[in-house]
JSON list of C-alpha atoms and ligand atoms in Angstrom, two decimals:
[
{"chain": "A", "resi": 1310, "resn": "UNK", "atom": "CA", "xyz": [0.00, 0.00, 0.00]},
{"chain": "A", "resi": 1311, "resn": "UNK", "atom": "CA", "xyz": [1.27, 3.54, -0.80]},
{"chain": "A", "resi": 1312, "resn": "UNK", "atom": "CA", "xyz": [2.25, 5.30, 2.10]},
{"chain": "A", "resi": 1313, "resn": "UNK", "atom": "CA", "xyz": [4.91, 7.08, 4.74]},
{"chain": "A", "resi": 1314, "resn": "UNK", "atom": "CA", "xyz": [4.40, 4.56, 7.94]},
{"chain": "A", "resi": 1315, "resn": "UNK", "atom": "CA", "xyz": [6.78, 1.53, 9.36]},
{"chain": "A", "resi": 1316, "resn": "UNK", "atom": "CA", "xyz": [4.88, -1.52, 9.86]},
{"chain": "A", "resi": 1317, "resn": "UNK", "atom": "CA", "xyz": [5.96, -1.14, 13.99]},
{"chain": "A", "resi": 1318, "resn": "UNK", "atom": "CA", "xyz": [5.41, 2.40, 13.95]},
{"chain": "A", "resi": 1319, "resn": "UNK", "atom": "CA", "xyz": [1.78, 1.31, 12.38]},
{"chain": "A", "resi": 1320, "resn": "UNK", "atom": "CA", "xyz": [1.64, -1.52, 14.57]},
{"chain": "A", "resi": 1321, "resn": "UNK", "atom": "CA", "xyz": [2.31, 0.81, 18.00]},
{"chain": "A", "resi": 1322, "resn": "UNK", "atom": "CA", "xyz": [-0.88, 2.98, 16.91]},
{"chain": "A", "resi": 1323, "resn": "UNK", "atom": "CA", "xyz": [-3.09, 0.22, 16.49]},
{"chain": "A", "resi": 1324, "resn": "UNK", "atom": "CA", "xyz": [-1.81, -0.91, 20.09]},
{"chain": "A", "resi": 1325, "resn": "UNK", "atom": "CA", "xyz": [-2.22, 2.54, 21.75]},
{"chain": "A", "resi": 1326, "resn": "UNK", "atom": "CA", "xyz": [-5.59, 3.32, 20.04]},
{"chain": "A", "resi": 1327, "resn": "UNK", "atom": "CA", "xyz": [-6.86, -0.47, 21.35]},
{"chain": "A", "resi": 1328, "resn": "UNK", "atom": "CA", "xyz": [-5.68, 0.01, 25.20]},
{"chain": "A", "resi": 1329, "resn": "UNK", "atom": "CA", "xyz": [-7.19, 3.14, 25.27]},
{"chain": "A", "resi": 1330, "resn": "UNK", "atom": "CA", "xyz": [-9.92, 3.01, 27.37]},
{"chain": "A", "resi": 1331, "resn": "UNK", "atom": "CA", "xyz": [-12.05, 6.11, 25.91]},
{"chain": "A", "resi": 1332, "resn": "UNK", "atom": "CA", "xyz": [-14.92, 5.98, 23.76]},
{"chain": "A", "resi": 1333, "resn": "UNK", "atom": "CA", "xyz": [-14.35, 9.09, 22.34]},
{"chain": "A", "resi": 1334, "resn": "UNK", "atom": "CA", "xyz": [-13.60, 9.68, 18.75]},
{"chain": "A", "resi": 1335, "resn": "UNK", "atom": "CA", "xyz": [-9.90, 9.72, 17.76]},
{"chain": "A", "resi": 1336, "resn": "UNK", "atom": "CA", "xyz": [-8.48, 12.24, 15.01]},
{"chain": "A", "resi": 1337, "resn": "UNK", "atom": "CA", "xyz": [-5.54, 11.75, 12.65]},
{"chain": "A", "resi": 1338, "resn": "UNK", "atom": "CA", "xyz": [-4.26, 14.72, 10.79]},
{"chain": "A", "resi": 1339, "resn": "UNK", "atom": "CA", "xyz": [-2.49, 13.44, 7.16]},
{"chain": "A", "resi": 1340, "resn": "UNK", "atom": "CA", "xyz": [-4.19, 10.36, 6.13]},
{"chain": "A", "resi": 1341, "resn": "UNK", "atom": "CA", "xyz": [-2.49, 10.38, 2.63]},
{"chain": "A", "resi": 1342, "resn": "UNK", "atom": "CA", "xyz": [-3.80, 6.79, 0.85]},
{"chain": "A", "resi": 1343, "resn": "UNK", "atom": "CA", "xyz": [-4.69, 5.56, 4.16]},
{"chain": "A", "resi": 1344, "resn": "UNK", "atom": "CA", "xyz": [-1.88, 3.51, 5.47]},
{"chain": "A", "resi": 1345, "resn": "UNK", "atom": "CA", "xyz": [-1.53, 4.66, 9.19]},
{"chain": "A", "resi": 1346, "resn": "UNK", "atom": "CA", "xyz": [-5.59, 5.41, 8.76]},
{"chain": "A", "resi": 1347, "resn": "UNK", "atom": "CA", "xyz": [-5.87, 1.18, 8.88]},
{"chain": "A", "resi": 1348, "resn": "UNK", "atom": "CA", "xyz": [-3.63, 0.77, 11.66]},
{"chain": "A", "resi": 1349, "resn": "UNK", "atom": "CA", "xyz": [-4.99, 3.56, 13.48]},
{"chain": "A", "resi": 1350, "resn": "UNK", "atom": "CA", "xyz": [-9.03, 2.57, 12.73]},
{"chain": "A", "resi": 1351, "resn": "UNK", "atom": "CA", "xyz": [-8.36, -1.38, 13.40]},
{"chain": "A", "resi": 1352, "resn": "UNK", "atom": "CA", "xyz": [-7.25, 0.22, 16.65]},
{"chain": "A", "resi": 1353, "resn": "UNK", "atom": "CA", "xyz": [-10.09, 2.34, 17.06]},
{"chain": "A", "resi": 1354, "resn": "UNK", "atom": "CA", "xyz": [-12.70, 0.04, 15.61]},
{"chain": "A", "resi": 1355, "resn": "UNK", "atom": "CA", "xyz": [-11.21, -2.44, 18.51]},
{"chain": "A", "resi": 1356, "resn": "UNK", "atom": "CA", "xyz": [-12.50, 0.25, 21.22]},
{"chain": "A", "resi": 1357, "resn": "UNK", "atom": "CA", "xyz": [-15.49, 0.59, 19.78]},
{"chain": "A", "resi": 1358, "resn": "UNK", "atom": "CA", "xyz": [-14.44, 4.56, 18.60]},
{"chain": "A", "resi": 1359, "resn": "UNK", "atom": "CA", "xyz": [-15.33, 6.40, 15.85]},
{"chain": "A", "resi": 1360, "resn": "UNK", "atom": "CA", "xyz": [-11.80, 7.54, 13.64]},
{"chain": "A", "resi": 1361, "resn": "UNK", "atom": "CA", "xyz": [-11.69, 11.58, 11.84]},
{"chain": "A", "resi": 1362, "resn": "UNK", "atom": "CA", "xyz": [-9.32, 11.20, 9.09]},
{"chain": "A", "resi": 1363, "resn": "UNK", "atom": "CA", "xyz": [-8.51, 14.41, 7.92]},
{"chain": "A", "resi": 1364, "resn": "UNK", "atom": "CA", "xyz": [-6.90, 15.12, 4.98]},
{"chain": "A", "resi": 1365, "resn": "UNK", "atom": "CA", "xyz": [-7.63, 18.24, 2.06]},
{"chain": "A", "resi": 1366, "resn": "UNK", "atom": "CA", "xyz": [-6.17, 14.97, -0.04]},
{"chain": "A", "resi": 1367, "resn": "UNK", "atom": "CA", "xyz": [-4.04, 17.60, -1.96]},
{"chain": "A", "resi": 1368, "resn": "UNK", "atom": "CA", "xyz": [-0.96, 16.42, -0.88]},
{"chain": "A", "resi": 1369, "resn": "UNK", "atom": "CA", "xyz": [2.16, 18.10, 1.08]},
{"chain": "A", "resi": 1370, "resn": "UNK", "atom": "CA", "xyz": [5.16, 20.26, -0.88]},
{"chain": "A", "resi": 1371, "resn": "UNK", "atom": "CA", "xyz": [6.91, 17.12, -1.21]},
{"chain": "A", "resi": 1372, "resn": "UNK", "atom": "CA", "xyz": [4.13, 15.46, -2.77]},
{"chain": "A", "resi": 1373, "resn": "UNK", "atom": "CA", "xyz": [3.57, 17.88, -6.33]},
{"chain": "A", "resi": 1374, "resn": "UNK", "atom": "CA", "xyz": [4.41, 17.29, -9.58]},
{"chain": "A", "resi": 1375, "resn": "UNK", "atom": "CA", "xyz": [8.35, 17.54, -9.50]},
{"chain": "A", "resi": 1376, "resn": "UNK", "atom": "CA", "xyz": [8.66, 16.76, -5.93]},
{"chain": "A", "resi": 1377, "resn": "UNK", "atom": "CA", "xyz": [10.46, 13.81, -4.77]},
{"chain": "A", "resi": 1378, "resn": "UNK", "atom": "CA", "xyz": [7.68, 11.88, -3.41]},
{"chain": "A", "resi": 1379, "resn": "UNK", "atom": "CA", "xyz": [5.31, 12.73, -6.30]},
{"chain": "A", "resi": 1380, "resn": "UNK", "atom": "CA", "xyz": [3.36, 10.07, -7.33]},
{"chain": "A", "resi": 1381, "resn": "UNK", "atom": "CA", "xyz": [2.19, 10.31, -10.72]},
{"chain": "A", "resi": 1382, "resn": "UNK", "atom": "CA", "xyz": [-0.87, 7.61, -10.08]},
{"chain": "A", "resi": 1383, "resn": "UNK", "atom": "CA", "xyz": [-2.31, 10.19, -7.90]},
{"chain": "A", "resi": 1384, "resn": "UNK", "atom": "CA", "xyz": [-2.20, 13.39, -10.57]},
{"chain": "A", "resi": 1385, "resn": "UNK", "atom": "CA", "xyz": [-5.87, 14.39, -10.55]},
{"chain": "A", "resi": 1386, "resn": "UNK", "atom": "CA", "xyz": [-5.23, 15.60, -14.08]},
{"chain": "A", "resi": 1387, "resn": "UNK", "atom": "CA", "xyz": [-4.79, 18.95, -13.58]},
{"chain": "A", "resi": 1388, "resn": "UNK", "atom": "CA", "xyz": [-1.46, 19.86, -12.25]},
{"chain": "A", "resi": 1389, "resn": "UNK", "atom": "CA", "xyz": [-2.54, 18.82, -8.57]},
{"chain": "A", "resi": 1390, "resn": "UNK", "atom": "CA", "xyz": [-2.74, 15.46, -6.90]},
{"chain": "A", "resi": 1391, "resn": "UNK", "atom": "CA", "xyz": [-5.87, 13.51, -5.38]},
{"chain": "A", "resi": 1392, "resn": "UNK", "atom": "CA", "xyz": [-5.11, 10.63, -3.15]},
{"chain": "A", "resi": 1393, "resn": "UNK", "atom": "CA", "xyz": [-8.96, 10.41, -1.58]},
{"chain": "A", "resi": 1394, "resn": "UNK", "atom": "CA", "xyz": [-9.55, 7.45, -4.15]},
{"chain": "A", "resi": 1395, "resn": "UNK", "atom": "CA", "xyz": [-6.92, 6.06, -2.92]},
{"chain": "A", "resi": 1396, "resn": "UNK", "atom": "CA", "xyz": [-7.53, 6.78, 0.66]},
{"chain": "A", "resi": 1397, "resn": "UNK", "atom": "CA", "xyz": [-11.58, 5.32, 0.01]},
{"chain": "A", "resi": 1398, "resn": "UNK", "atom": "CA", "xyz": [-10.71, 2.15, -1.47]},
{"chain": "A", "resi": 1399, "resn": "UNK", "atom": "CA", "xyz": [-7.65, 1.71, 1.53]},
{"chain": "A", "resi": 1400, "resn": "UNK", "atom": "CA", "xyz": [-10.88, 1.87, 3.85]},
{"chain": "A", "resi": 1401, "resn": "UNK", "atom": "CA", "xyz": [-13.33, -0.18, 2.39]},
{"chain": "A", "resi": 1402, "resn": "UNK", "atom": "CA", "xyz": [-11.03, -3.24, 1.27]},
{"chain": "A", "resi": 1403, "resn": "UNK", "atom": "CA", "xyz": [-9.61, -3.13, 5.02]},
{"chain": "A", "resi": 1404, "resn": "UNK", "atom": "CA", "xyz": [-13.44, -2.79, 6.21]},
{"chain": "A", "resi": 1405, "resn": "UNK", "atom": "CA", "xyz": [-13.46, 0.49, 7.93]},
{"chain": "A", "resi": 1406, "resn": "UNK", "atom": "CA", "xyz": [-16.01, 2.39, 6.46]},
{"chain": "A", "resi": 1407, "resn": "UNK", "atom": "CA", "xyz": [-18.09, 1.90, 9.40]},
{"chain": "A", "resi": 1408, "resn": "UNK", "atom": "CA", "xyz": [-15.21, 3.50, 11.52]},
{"chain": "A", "resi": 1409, "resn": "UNK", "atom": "CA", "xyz": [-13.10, 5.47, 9.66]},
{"chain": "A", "resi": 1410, "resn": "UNK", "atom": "CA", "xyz": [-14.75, 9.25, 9.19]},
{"chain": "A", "resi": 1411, "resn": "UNK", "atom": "CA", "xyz": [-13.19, 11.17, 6.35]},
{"chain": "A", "resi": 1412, "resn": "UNK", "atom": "CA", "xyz": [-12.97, 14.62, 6.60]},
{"chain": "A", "resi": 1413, "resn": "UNK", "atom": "CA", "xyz": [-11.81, 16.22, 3.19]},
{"chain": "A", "resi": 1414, "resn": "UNK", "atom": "CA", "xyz": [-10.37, 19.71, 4.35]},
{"chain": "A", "resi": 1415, "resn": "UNK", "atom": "CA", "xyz": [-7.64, 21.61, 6.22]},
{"chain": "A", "resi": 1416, "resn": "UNK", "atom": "CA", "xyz": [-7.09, 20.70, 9.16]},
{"chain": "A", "resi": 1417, "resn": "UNK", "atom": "CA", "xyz": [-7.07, 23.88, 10.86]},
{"chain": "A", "resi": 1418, "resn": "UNK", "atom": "CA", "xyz": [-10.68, 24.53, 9.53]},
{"chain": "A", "resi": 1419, "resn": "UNK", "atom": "CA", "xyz": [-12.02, 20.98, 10.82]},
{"chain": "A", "resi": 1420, "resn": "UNK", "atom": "CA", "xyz": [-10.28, 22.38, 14.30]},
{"chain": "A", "resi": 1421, "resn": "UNK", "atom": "CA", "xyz": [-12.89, 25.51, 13.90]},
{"chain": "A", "resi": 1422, "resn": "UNK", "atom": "CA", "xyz": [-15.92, 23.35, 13.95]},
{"chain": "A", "resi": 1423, "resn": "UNK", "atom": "CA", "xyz": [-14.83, 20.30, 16.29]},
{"chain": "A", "resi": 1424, "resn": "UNK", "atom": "CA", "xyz": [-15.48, 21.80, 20.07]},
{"chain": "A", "resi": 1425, "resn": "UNK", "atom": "CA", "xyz": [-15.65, 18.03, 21.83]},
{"chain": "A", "resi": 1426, "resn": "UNK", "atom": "CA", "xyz": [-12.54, 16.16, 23.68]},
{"chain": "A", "resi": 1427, "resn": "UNK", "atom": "CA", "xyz": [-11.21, 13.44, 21.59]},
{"chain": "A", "resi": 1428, "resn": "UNK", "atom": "CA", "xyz": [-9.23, 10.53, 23.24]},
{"chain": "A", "resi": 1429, "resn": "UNK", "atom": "CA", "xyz": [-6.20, 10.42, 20.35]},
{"chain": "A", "resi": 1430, "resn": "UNK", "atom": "CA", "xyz": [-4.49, 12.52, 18.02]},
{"chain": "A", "resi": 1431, "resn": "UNK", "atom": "CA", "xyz": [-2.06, 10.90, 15.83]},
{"chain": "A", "resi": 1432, "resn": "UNK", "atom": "CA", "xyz": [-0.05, 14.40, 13.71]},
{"chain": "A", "resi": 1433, "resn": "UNK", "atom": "CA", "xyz": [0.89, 13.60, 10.36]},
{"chain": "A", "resi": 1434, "resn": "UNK", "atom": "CA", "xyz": [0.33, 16.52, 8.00]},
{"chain": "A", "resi": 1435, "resn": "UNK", "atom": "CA", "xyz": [2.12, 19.06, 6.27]},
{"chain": "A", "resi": 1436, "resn": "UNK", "atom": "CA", "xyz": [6.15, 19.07, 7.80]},
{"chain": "A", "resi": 1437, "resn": "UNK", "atom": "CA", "xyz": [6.60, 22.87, 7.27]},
{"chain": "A", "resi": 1438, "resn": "UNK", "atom": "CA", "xyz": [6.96, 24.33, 10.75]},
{"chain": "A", "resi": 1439, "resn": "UNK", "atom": "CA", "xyz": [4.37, 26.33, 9.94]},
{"chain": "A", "resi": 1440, "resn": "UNK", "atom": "CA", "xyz": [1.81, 23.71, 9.47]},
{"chain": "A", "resi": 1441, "resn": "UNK", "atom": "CA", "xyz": [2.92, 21.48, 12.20]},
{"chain": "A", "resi": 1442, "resn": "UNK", "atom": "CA", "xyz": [2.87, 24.10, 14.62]},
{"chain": "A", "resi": 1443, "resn": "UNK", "atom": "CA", "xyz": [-1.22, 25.17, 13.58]},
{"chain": "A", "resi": 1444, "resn": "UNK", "atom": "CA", "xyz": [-1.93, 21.79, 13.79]},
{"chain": "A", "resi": 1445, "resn": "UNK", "atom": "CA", "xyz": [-0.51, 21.54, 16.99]},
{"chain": "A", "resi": 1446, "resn": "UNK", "atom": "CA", "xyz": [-1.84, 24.36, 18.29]},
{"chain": "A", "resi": 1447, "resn": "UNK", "atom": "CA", "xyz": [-5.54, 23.69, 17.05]},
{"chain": "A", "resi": 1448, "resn": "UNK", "atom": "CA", "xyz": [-5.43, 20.03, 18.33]},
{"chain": "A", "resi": 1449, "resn": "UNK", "atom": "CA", "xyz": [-3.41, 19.31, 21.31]},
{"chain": "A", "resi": 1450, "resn": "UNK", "atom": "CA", "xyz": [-5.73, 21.27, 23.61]},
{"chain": "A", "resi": 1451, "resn": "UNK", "atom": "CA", "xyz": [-8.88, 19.04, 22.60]},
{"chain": "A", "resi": 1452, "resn": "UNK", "atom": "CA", "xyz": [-6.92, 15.85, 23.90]},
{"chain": "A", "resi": 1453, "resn": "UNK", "atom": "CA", "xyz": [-8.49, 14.88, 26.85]},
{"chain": "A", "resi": 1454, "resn": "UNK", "atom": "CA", "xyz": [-6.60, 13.93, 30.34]},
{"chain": "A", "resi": 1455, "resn": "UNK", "atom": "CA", "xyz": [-5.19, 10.35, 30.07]},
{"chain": "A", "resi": 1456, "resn": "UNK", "atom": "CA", "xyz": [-5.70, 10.70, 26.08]},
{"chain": "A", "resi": 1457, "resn": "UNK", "atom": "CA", "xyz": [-2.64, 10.07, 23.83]},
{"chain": "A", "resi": 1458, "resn": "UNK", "atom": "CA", "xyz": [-0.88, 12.56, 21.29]},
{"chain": "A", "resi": 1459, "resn": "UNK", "atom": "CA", "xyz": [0.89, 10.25, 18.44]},
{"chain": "A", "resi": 1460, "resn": "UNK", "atom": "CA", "xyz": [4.02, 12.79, 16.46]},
{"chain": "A", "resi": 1461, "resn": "UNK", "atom": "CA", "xyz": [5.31, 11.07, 13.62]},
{"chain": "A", "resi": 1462, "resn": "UNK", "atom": "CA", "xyz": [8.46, 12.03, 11.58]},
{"chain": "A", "resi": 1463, "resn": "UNK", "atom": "CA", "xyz": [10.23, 12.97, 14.51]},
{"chain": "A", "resi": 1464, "resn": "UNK", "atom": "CA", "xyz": [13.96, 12.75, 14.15]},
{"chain": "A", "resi": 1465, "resn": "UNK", "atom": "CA", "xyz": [16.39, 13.85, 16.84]},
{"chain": "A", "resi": 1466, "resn": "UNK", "atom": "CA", "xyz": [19.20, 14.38, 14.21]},
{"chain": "A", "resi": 1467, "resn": "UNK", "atom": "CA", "xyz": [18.57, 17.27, 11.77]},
{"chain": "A", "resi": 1468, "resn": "UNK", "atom": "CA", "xyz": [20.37, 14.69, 8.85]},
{"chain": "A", "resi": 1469, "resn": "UNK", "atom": "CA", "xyz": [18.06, 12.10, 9.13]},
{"chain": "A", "resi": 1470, "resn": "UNK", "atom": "CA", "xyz": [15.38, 14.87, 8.42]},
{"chain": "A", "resi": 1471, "resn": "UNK", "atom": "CA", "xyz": [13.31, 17.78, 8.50]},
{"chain": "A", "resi": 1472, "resn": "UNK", "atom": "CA", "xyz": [13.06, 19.39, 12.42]},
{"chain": "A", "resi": 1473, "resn": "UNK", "atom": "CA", "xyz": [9.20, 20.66, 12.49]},
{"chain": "A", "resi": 1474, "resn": "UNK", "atom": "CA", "xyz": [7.91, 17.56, 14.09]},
{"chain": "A", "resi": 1475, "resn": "UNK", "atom": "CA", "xyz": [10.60, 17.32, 16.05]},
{"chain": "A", "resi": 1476, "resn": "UNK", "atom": "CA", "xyz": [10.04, 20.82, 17.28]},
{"chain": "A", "resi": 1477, "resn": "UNK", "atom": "CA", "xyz": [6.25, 19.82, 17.79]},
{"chain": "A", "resi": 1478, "resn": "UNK", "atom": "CA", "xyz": [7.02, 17.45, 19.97]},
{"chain": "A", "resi": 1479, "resn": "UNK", "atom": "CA", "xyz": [9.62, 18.99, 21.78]},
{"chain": "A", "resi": 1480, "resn": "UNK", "atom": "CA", "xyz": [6.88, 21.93, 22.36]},
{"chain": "A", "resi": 1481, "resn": "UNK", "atom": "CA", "xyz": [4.03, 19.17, 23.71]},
{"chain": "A", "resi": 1482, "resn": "UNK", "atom": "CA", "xyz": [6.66, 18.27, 26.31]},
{"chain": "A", "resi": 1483, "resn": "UNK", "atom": "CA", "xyz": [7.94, 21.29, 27.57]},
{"chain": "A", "resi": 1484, "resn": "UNK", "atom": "CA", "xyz": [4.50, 22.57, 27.61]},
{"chain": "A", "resi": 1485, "resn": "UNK", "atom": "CA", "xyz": [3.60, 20.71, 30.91]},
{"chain": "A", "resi": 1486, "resn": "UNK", "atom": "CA", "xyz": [0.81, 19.10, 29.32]},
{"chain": "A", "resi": 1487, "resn": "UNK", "atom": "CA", "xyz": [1.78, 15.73, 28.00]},
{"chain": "A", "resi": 1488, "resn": "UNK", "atom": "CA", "xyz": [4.60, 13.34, 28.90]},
{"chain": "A", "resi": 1489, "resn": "UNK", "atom": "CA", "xyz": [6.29, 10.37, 26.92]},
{"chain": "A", "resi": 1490, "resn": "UNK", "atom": "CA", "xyz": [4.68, 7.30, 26.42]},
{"chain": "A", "resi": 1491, "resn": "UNK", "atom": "CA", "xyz": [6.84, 5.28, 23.66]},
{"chain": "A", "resi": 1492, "resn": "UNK", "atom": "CA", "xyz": [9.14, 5.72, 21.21]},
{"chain": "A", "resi": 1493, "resn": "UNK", "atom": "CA", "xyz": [8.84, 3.51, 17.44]},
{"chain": "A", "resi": 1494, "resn": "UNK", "atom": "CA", "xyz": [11.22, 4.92, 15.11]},
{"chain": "A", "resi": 1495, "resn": "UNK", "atom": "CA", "xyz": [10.50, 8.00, 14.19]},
{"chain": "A", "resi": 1496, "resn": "UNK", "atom": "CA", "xyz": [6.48, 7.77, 16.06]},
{"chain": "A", "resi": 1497, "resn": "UNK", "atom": "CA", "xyz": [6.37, 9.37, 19.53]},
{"chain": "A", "resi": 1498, "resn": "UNK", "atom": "CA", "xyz": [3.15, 8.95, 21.17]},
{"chain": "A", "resi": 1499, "resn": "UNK", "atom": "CA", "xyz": [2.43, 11.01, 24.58]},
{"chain": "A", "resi": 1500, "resn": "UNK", "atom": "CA", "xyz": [0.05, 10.90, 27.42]},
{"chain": "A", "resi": 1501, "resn": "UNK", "atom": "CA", "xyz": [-1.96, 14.06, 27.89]},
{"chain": "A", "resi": 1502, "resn": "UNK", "atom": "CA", "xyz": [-1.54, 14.24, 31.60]},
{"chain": "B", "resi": 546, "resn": "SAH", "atom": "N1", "xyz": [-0.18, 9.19, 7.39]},
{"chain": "B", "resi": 546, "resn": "SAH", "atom": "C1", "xyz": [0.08, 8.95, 5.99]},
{"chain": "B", "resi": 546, "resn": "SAH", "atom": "C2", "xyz": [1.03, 9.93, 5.36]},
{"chain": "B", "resi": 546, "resn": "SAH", "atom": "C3", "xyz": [0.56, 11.36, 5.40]},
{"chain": "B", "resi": 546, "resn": "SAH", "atom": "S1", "xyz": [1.42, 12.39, 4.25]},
{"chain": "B", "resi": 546, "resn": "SAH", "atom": "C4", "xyz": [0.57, 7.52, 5.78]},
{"chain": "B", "resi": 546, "resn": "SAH", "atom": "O1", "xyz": [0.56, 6.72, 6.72]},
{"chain": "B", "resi": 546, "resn": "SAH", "atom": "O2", "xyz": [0.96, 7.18, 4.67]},
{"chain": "B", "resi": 546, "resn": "SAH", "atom": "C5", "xyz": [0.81, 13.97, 4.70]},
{"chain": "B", "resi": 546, "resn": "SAH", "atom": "C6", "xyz": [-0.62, 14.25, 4.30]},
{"chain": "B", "resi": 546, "resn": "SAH", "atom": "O3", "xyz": [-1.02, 15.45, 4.95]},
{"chain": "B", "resi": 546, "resn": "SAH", "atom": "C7", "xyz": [-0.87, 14.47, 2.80]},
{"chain": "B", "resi": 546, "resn": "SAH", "atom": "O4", "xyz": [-1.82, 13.55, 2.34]},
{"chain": "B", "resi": 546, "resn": "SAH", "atom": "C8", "xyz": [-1.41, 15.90, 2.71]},
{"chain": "B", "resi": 546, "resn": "SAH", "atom": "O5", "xyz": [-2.48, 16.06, 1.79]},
{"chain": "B", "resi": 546, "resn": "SAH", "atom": "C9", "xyz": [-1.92, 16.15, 4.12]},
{"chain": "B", "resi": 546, "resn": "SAH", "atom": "N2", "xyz": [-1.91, 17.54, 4.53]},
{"chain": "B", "resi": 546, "resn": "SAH", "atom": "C10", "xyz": [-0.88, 18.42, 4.44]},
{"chain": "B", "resi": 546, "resn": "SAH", "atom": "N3", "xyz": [-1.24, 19.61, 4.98]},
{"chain": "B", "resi": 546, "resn": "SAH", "atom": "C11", "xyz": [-2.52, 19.48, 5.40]},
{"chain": "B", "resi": 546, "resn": "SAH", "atom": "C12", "xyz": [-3.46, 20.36, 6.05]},
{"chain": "B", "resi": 546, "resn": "SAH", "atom": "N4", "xyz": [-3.15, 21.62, 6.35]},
{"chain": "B", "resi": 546, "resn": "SAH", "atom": "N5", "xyz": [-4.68, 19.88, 6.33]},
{"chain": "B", "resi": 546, "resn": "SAH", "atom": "C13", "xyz": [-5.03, 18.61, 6.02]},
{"chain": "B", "resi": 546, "resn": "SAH", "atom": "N6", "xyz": [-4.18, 17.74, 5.43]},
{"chain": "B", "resi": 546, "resn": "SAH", "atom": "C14", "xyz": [-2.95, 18.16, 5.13]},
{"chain": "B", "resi": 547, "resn": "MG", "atom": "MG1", "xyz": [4.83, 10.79, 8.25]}
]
């Protein structure tokens, strides 16, 4: 399947979204073609929660035409990209659709609407520090207490890549709020305290 997710980094989201006991929805920001959405909804969908994928489906900077992870099976044939398709037939082979909520926008403009505590937020969007940082900002305060905040892409070591996830997380901790739960390659997932 198409996607940005190690199978343990996948398989430590389904874990954490199963053990939580919460039956409030979950929310995952960057759902791409879905991969981390399964993982993340068979974890879900195991504690009987509903899953808010969201996703504009327009892709990041890296993924337009000329970008290195452009993928020119997702060029919605005119000079963008469109991997909700994709992301739709990801949930209904893997039997989500029951589960899975998608919410085709910016992030940032679901965060206007959506007023309720969820019990998971797994942050997986645009990299620019700007965009990490609004999504941050938007969603970390709707986590409720004992509810988990999953950062992926974060790399300690500027070479192994980019630093606004990194900086996200770093942020989550030092704000007092959250403390570490685990660490899967490049996935940190939190406890909101
Ligand atoms: N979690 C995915 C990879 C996500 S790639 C996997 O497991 O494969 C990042 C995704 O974030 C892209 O699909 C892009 O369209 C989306 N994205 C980037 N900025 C966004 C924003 N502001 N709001 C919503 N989605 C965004
Ligand atoms: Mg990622």
């Amino acid at each position: 399947m198409k996607g940005f997710l190690h199978p343990e980094e996948g398989q430590a989201l389904l874990d954490s979204a199963a053990a939580l006991d919460s039956p409030r929805p979950a929310v995952e920001i960057g759902s791409y073609c879905g991969k981390s959405t399964v993982y993340f909804g068979v974890g879900c969908q195991q504690a009987g929660r509903k899953l808010f994928a969201v996703d504009h489906h327009q892709g990041s900077e890296e993924h337009q035409v000329g970008e290195f992870y452009h993928d020119a099976s997702l060029a919605d044939g005119s000079g963008g990209i469109n991997s909700f398709d994709a992301f739709r037939a990801t949930m209904r082979a893997a039997s989500l659709d029951d589960t899975v909520v998608p919410v085709v926008t910016k992030s940032t403009t679901f965060s206007d609407v959506w007023t309720h505590p969820i019990s998971m937020l797994f942050i997986d969007g645009g990299h620019s520090l700007a965009a990490a940082l609004a999504d941050y900002r938007a969603w970390a305060g709707k986590v409720e207490p004992r509810g988990l905040l999953a950062i992926h892409d974060v790399f300690p070591n500027a070479e192994d890549g980019g630093q606004a996830p990194a900086t996200v997380y770093r942020l989550a901790l030092a704000s007092g709020l959250y403390k570490e739960r685990a660490t899967v390659h490049s996935l940190r997932i939190l406890e909101r305290l």
